[in-house]
Amino acid sequence: MKTIDELLAEGVAGRRVFVRADLNVPLDSGTITDDGRIRAVLPTVKALADAGAKVVVASHLGRPKGAPDPAFSLATAASRLGELLGRGVAFATDTVGESATSVVAGLHDGDVAVIENLRFNAGETDKDDAERGEFADRLAALADVYVGDGFGAVHRKHASVYDLPARLPHYAGYLIATEVGVLKKLTEDVQRPYVVALGGSKVSDKLAVIDQLLGKADRLLIGGGMVFTFLKAKGYEVGASLLQEDQIPVVQEYIERAEKSGVELVLPVDVVTSTEFPDLKTKAPANPNTVAADAIPADQLGLDIGPQTRKLYASKLADAATVFWNGPMGVFEHPDYAEGTKAVAQALLDSPGFTVVGGGDSAAAVRILGFDETAFGHISTGGGASLEYLEGKTLPGLAALED
């Protein structure tokens, strides 16, 4: 895989460089609530622009239905990119139409432009190779060189991720090079003890990665909504908590495998509950209760790991040489149920080992809860991509960047 440093050494002055970024930022009434993904691509865009390239940045945002939708416009993200770069950024109001063609044609050396949401064109996500290829051909007409730097999308077989690199000289940007380097530390020659903390709502989303980690990790700490399927698999009552009953047999098998393979599978000893899900908009007090993990009342639902579990998990992370954390421990968006996620984040900061926050809600939690991002070993920009890499899958966007 060639890197951007090799491209810069070749020279980019006057060349149109297409940067497939990930500007898929969360928006609230048109306001960006977390610009982490925009900041992550800055080193690549700045290096190219400073070297005299005509930089064309492209991304998706949300899940529009293959047609323009103002709610998913990249205009706000483009404006924020310009603010962070400290220079003007042109914006094309379409992807491969008249506006994109005109904006790119008007770029001077060192200029940066953002084209509109790639998913406004159905060809971006089409499952038909020919349809995707046709869109990739039109994107290729906008550039001379391709730089892949949207790690959050590399697990998708989309036109701008998979098909476009085949049509242009292609290189990995700084973000992708960093992400791949970190993931290799989690899969090749891992420093031990290797501890993995997994949370999030659905256990089904994590089954494949748990399957892989049962042969690689030394300890697995389980939290979030997914933990109640584990507790139920052990015969505990979980009240009204989130439960995927169809996954109980698989989870029971994983518990048995962990015991046989010597992997320490750690579950909560207490949980924070309530009779109803909290209001995440008003953040109104939610009357939380703390109960033993094997004694959740029938009318209660678990919303966070309890205080004893926080201490337990911190102790299990204290001697780790390598830590991977993906998924919050509870409903961290509400202050009454954020303490478990805070505790795990703090335990990573206190750990002497190499710590990786695996993107998605975990990365959002770190920022929302006020932690210093730079204090972690690495915060991934792609939760789904990170998990699929750890599952051992071939990621289309990475495969496309290979020579």
Coordinates of N, CA, C and O in Angstrom, one line a residue, residues 268-368:
P268 N -20.7 -7.8 34.8 CA -21.1 -6.9 36.0 C -21.5 -7.7 37.2 O -22.2 -8.8 37.1
V269 N -21.2 -7.2 38.4 CA -21.7 -7.7 39.6 C -22.8 -6.9 40.1 O -23.6 -7.3 41.0
D270 N -23.0 -5.6 39.6 CA -24.1 -4.8 40.0 C -24.4 -3.9 38.8 O -23.6 -3.7 37.9
V271 N -25.7 -3.5 38.7 CA -26.1 -2.6 37.6 C -27.0 -1.5 38.1 O -27.6 -1.6 39.2
V272 N -27.0 -0.4 37.3 CA -27.8 0.8 37.7 C -29.1 0.7 36.8 O -29.0 0.5 35.6
T273 N -30.3 0.7 37.5 CA -31.5 0.5 36.8 C -32.5 1.6 37.0 O -32.3 2.5 37.7
S274 N -33.6 1.5 36.2 CA -34.7 2.4 36.4 C -36.0 1.7 35.9 O -35.9 0.7 35.2
T275 N -37.1 2.3 36.1 CA -38.4 1.7 35.6 C -38.7 2.2 34.2 O -39.6 1.6 33.6
E276 N -37.9 3.2 33.7 CA -38.1 3.6 32.4 C -36.9 4.2 31.8 O -35.9 4.6 32.5
F277 N -36.8 4.3 30.5 CA -35.7 4.8 29.8 C -35.6 6.3 30.0 O -36.6 7.0 29.9
P278 N -34.4 6.9 30.3 CA -34.4 8.3 30.6 C -34.6 9.2 29.4 O -34.4 8.8 28.2
D279 N -35.0 10.4 29.6 CA -35.2 11.4 28.6 C -33.8 12.1 28.3 O -33.3 12.8 29.1
L280 N -33.3 11.7 27.1 CA -32.0 12.2 26.7 C -32.0 13.6 26.2 O -30.9 14.2 26.1
K281 N -33.1 14.2 25.9 CA -33.2 15.6 25.5 C -33.2 16.6 26.7 O -32.4 17.5 26.7
T282 N -34.0 16.3 27.6 CA -34.1 17.2 28.8 C -33.1 16.9 29.9 O -32.8 17.7 30.7
K283 N -32.6 15.6 29.8 CA -31.7 15.1 30.9 C -32.3 15.2 32.3 O -31.6 15.4 33.3
A284 N -33.6 15.1 32.3 CA -34.3 15.2 33.6 C -33.9 14.0 34.5 O -33.6 13.0 34.0
P285 N -33.8 14.3 35.9 CA -33.4 13.2 36.8 C -34.2 11.9 36.5 O -35.5 12.0 36.3
A286 N -33.6 10.8 36.6 CA -34.2 9.5 36.2 C -34.4 8.5 37.3 O -34.8 7.4 37.1
N287 N -34.2 9.0 38.6 CA -34.4 8.1 39.7 C -33.7 6.7 39.6 O -34.3 5.7 39.6
P288 N -32.4 6.7 39.4 CA -31.7 5.4 39.2 C -31.6 4.6 40.5 O -31.6 5.2 41.6
N289 N -31.6 3.3 40.3 CA -31.4 2.4 41.5 C -30.1 1.5 41.2 O -29.9 1.2 40.0
T290 N -29.5 1.1 42.2 CA -28.4 0.1 42.0 C -28.8 -1.2 42.6 O -29.2 -1.3 43.8
V291 N -28.7 -2.3 41.8 CA -29.0 -3.6 42.3 C -28.0 -4.6 41.9 O -27.2 -4.3 41.0
A292 N -28.0 -5.7 42.5 CA -27.1 -6.8 42.2 C -27.4 -7.3 40.8 O -28.6 -7.3 40.3
A293 N -26.4 -7.7 40.0 CA -26.6 -8.1 38.6 C -27.5 -9.4 38.5 O -28.1 -9.6 37.5
D294 N -27.6 -10.1 39.6 CA -28.4 -11.3 39.5 C -29.8 -11.1 40.3 O -30.5 -12.1 40.6
A295 N -30.1 -9.8 40.5 CA -31.3 -9.5 41.2 C -32.0 -8.3 40.7 O -32.5 -7.4 41.4
I296 N -32.1 -8.2 39.3 CA -32.8 -7.1 38.7 C -34.3 -7.3 38.8 O -34.8 -8.3 38.4
P297 N -35.0 -6.3 39.4 CA -36.5 -6.5 39.6 C -37.2 -6.6 38.2 O -36.7 -6.0 37.2
A298 N -38.3 -7.2 38.2 CA -39.1 -7.4 37.0 C -39.5 -6.1 36.3 O -39.6 -6.1 35.0
D299 N -39.7 -5.1 37.0 CA -40.1 -3.8 36.4 C -39.0 -2.8 36.1 O -39.2 -1.7 35.8
Q300 N -37.8 -3.3 36.3 CA -36.6 -2.4 36.1 C -35.8 -2.8 34.9 O -35.8 -4.0 34.5
L301 N -35.2 -1.8 34.2 CA -34.3 -2.1 33.1 C -32.9 -1.6 33.4 O -32.8 -0.5 34.0
G302 N -31.9 -2.4 33.1 CA -30.5 -2.0 33.4 C -30.0 -0.9 32.4 O -30.2 -1.1 31.2
L303 N -29.4 0.2 32.9 CA -29.0 1.3 32.0 C -27.5 1.6 32.2 O -27.0 2.5 31.5
D304 N -26.8 1.0 33.1 CA -25.4 1.2 33.3 C -24.8 0.2 34.2 O -25.5 -0.5 34.9
I305 N -23.5 0.0 34.2 CA -22.8 -0.9 35.2 C -22.8 -0.1 36.5 O -22.7 1.1 36.5
G306 N -22.8 -0.9 37.6 CA -22.9 -0.3 38.9 C -21.5 0.0 39.5 O -20.5 -0.2 38.9
P307 N -21.5 0.7 40.7 CA -20.2 1.2 41.3 C -19.2 0.0 41.6 O -18.0 0.3 41.4
Q308 N -19.7 -1.1 42.0 CA -18.8 -2.2 42.3 C -18.2 -2.7 41.0 O -17.0 -3.1 41.0
T309 N -19.0 -2.8 40.0 CA -18.5 -3.2 38.7 C -17.5 -2.2 38.1 O -16.5 -2.6 37.5
R310 N -17.7 -1.0 38.3 CA -16.7 0.0 37.8 C -15.3 -0.2 38.5 O -14.3 -0.2 37.8
K311 N -15.3 -0.5 39.8 CA -14.1 -0.8 40.5 C -13.5 -2.1 39.9 O -12.3 -2.1 39.7
L312 N -14.3 -3.1 39.7 CA -13.8 -4.4 39.2 C -13.2 -4.2 37.9 O -12.1 -4.7 37.6
Y313 N -13.9 -3.5 37.0 CA -13.4 -3.3 35.6 C -12.1 -2.5 35.6 O -11.2 -2.8 34.8
A314 N -12.0 -1.5 36.5 CA -10.8 -0.7 36.5 C -9.6 -1.6 37.0 O -8.5 -1.4 36.5
S315 N -9.9 -2.5 37.9 CA -8.8 -3.4 38.4 C -8.4 -4.3 37.3 O -7.2 -4.7 37.2
K316 N -9.3 -4.7 36.4 CA -9.0 -5.7 35.4 C -8.2 -5.0 34.2 O -7.6 -5.6 33.4
L317 N -8.3 -3.6 34.2 CA -7.6 -2.9 33.2 C -6.3 -2.3 33.7 O -5.4 -1.9 32.9
A318 N -6.0 -2.4 35.0 CA -4.9 -1.7 35.6 C -3.5 -2.2 35.1 O -2.6 -1.5 35.0
D319 N -3.4 -3.5 34.8 CA -2.1 -4.1 34.5 C -2.0 -4.4 33.0 O -1.1 -5.1 32.5
A320 N -3.0 -3.9 32.2 CA -3.0 -4.2 30.8 C -1.9 -3.6 30.0 O -1.6 -2.5 30.2
A321 N -1.3 -4.4 29.1 CA -0.3 -3.8 28.2 C -0.9 -3.3 26.9 O -0.4 -2.4 26.2
T322 N -2.1 -3.9 26.6 CA -2.8 -3.5 25.4 C -4.3 -3.5 25.8 O -4.8 -4.5 26.4
V323 N -5.0 -2.4 25.4 CA -6.4 -2.3 25.7 C -7.2 -1.9 24.4 O -6.8 -0.9 23.8
F324 N -8.3 -2.6 24.1 CA -9.2 -2.1 23.1 C -10.6 -2.0 23.7 O -11.1 -2.9 24.3
W325 N -11.2 -0.8 23.5 CA -12.5 -0.5 24.1 C -13.4 -0.1 22.9 O -13.2 0.8 22.2
N326 N -14.5 -0.8 22.8 CA -15.5 -0.5 21.8 C -16.9 -0.6 22.4 O -17.3 -1.7 22.8
G327 N -17.6 0.5 22.5 CA -19.0 0.5 23.0 C -19.1 1.0 24.4 O -18.4 0.5 25.3
P328 N -20.0 2.0 24.7 CA -20.2 2.5 26.0 C -20.8 1.5 27.0 O -21.4 0.5 26.6
M329 N -20.6 1.7 28.3 CA -21.0 0.8 29.3 C -22.5 1.0 29.7 O -23.1 0.2 30.4
G330 N -23.0 2.1 29.3 CA -24.4 2.4 29.6 C -24.9 3.6 28.8 O -24.3 3.9 27.8
V331 N -26.0 4.1 29.2 CA -26.6 5.2 28.4 C -25.9 6.5 28.9 O -26.4 7.3 29.6
F332 N -24.7 6.7 28.3 CA -23.8 7.7 28.8 C -24.3 9.1 28.4 O -23.9 10.1 29.0
E333 N -25.3 9.2 27.5 CA -25.8 10.5 27.1 C -26.6 11.2 28.3 O -26.9 12.4 28.3
H334 N -27.0 10.4 29.3 CA -27.7 10.9 30.5 C -26.8 10.8 31.7 O -26.2 9.8 31.9
P335 N -26.7 11.9 32.4 CA -25.7 12.0 33.5 C -26.0 10.9 34.6 O -25.0 10.5 35.3
D336 N -27.2 10.4 34.8 CA -27.4 9.4 35.8 C -26.9 8.0 35.4 O -26.8 7.1 36.2
Y337 N -26.5 7.9 34.1 CA -26.1 6.6 33.6 C -24.8 6.7 32.8 O -24.5 5.8 32.0
A338 N -24.0 7.7 33.1 CA -22.7 7.9 32.4 C -21.5 7.4 33.2 O -20.4 7.4 32.7
E339 N -21.7 7.1 34.5 CA -20.6 6.8 35.4 C -19.8 5.6 34.9 O -18.6 5.5 35.1
G340 N -20.5 4.6 34.4 CA -19.8 3.4 34.0 C -18.9 3.6 32.8 O -17.7 3.2 32.8
T341 N -19.3 4.4 31.8 CA -18.5 4.7 30.7 C -17.4 5.6 31.1 O -16.2 5.5 30.6
K342 N -17.6 6.6 32.0 CA -16.6 7.4 32.5 C -15.5 6.6 33.2 O -14.3 6.8 33.1
A343 N -15.9 5.6 34.0 CA -15.0 4.8 34.7 C -14.1 4.0 33.8 O -12.9 3.9 34.1
V344 N -14.6 3.4 32.7 CA -13.8 2.7 31.8 C -12.8 3.6 31.1 O -11.7 3.3 30.9
A345 N -13.3 4.8 30.7 CA -12.5 5.8 30.0 C -11.3 6.2 30.9 O -10.1 6.2 30.5
Q346 N -11.6 6.4 32.2 CA -10.6 6.8 33.1 C -9.6 5.7 33.3 O -8.4 5.9 33.5
A347 N -10.1 4.5 33.4 CA -9.2 3.3 33.6 C -8.2 3.2 32.4 O -7.1 2.8 32.6
L348 N -8.7 3.5 31.2 CA -7.8 3.5 30.0 C -6.7 4.5 30.2 O -5.5 4.3 29.9
L349 N -7.1 5.7 30.7 CA -6.1 6.8 30.9 C -5.1 6.4 32.0 O -3.9 6.7 31.9
D350 N -5.6 5.7 33.0 CA -4.7 5.2 34.1 C -3.8 4.0 33.7 O -2.8 3.7 34.4
S351 N -4.2 3.3 32.7 CA -3.5 2.1 32.3 C -2.1 2.5 31.7 O -2.0 3.4 31.0
P352 N -1.1 1.7 32.1 CA 0.2 1.9 31.5 C 0.4 1.4 30.1 O 1.4 1.7 29.5
G353 N -0.6 0.7 29.6 CA -0.4 0.1 28.3 C -0.9 0.9 27.1 O -1.2 2.1 27.3
F354 N -0.9 0.3 25.9 CA -1.3 1.0 24.7 C -2.8 0.9 24.6 O -3.4 -0.2 24.6
T355 N -3.5 2.0 24.6 CA -5.0 2.1 24.7 C -5.6 2.5 23.4 O -5.2 3.6 22.9
V356 N -6.6 1.8 23.0 CA -7.3 2.1 21.7 C -8.8 2.2 22.0 O -9.4 1.3 22.5
V357 N -9.3 3.4 21.7 CA -10.8 3.6 21.7 C -11.3 3.3 20.3 O -11.0 4.0 19.4
G358 N -12.2 2.3 20.2 CA -12.6 1.8 18.9 C -13.7 2.5 18.2 O -14.6 1.9 17.6
G359 N -13.7 3.8 18.2 CA -14.6 4.6 17.3 C -16.0 4.6 17.8 O -16.3 4.2 18.9
G360 N -16.9 5.0 16.9 CA -18.3 5.0 17.1 C -18.7 5.8 18.4 O -18.2 6.8 18.7
D361 N -19.7 5.1 19.1 CA -20.2 5.8 20.4 C -19.1 5.9 21.4 O -19.1 6.8 22.3
S362 N -18.1 5.0 21.4 CA -17.0 5.1 22.4 C -16.2 6.4 22.2 O -15.9 7.2 23.2
A363 N -15.9 6.7 21.0 CA -15.2 8.0 20.7 C -16.0 9.2 21.0 O -15.5 10.2 21.5
A364 N -17.3 9.1 20.7 CA -18.2 10.2 21.0 C -18.3 10.4 22.5 O -18.3 11.6 23.0
A365 N -18.4 9.3 23.2 CA -18.4 9.4 24.7 C -17.2 10.1 25.3 O -17.3 10.9 26.2
V366 N -16.0 9.8 24.8 CA -14.8 10.4 25.3 C -14.9 11.9 25.1 O -14.5 12.6 26.0
R367 N -15.4 12.3 24.0 CA -15.5 13.8 23.8 C -16.6 14.4 24.6 O -16.4 15.5 25.2
I368 N -17.8 13.8 24.6 CA -18.9 14.4 25.3 C -18.7 14.4 26.8 O -19.1 15.4 27.4

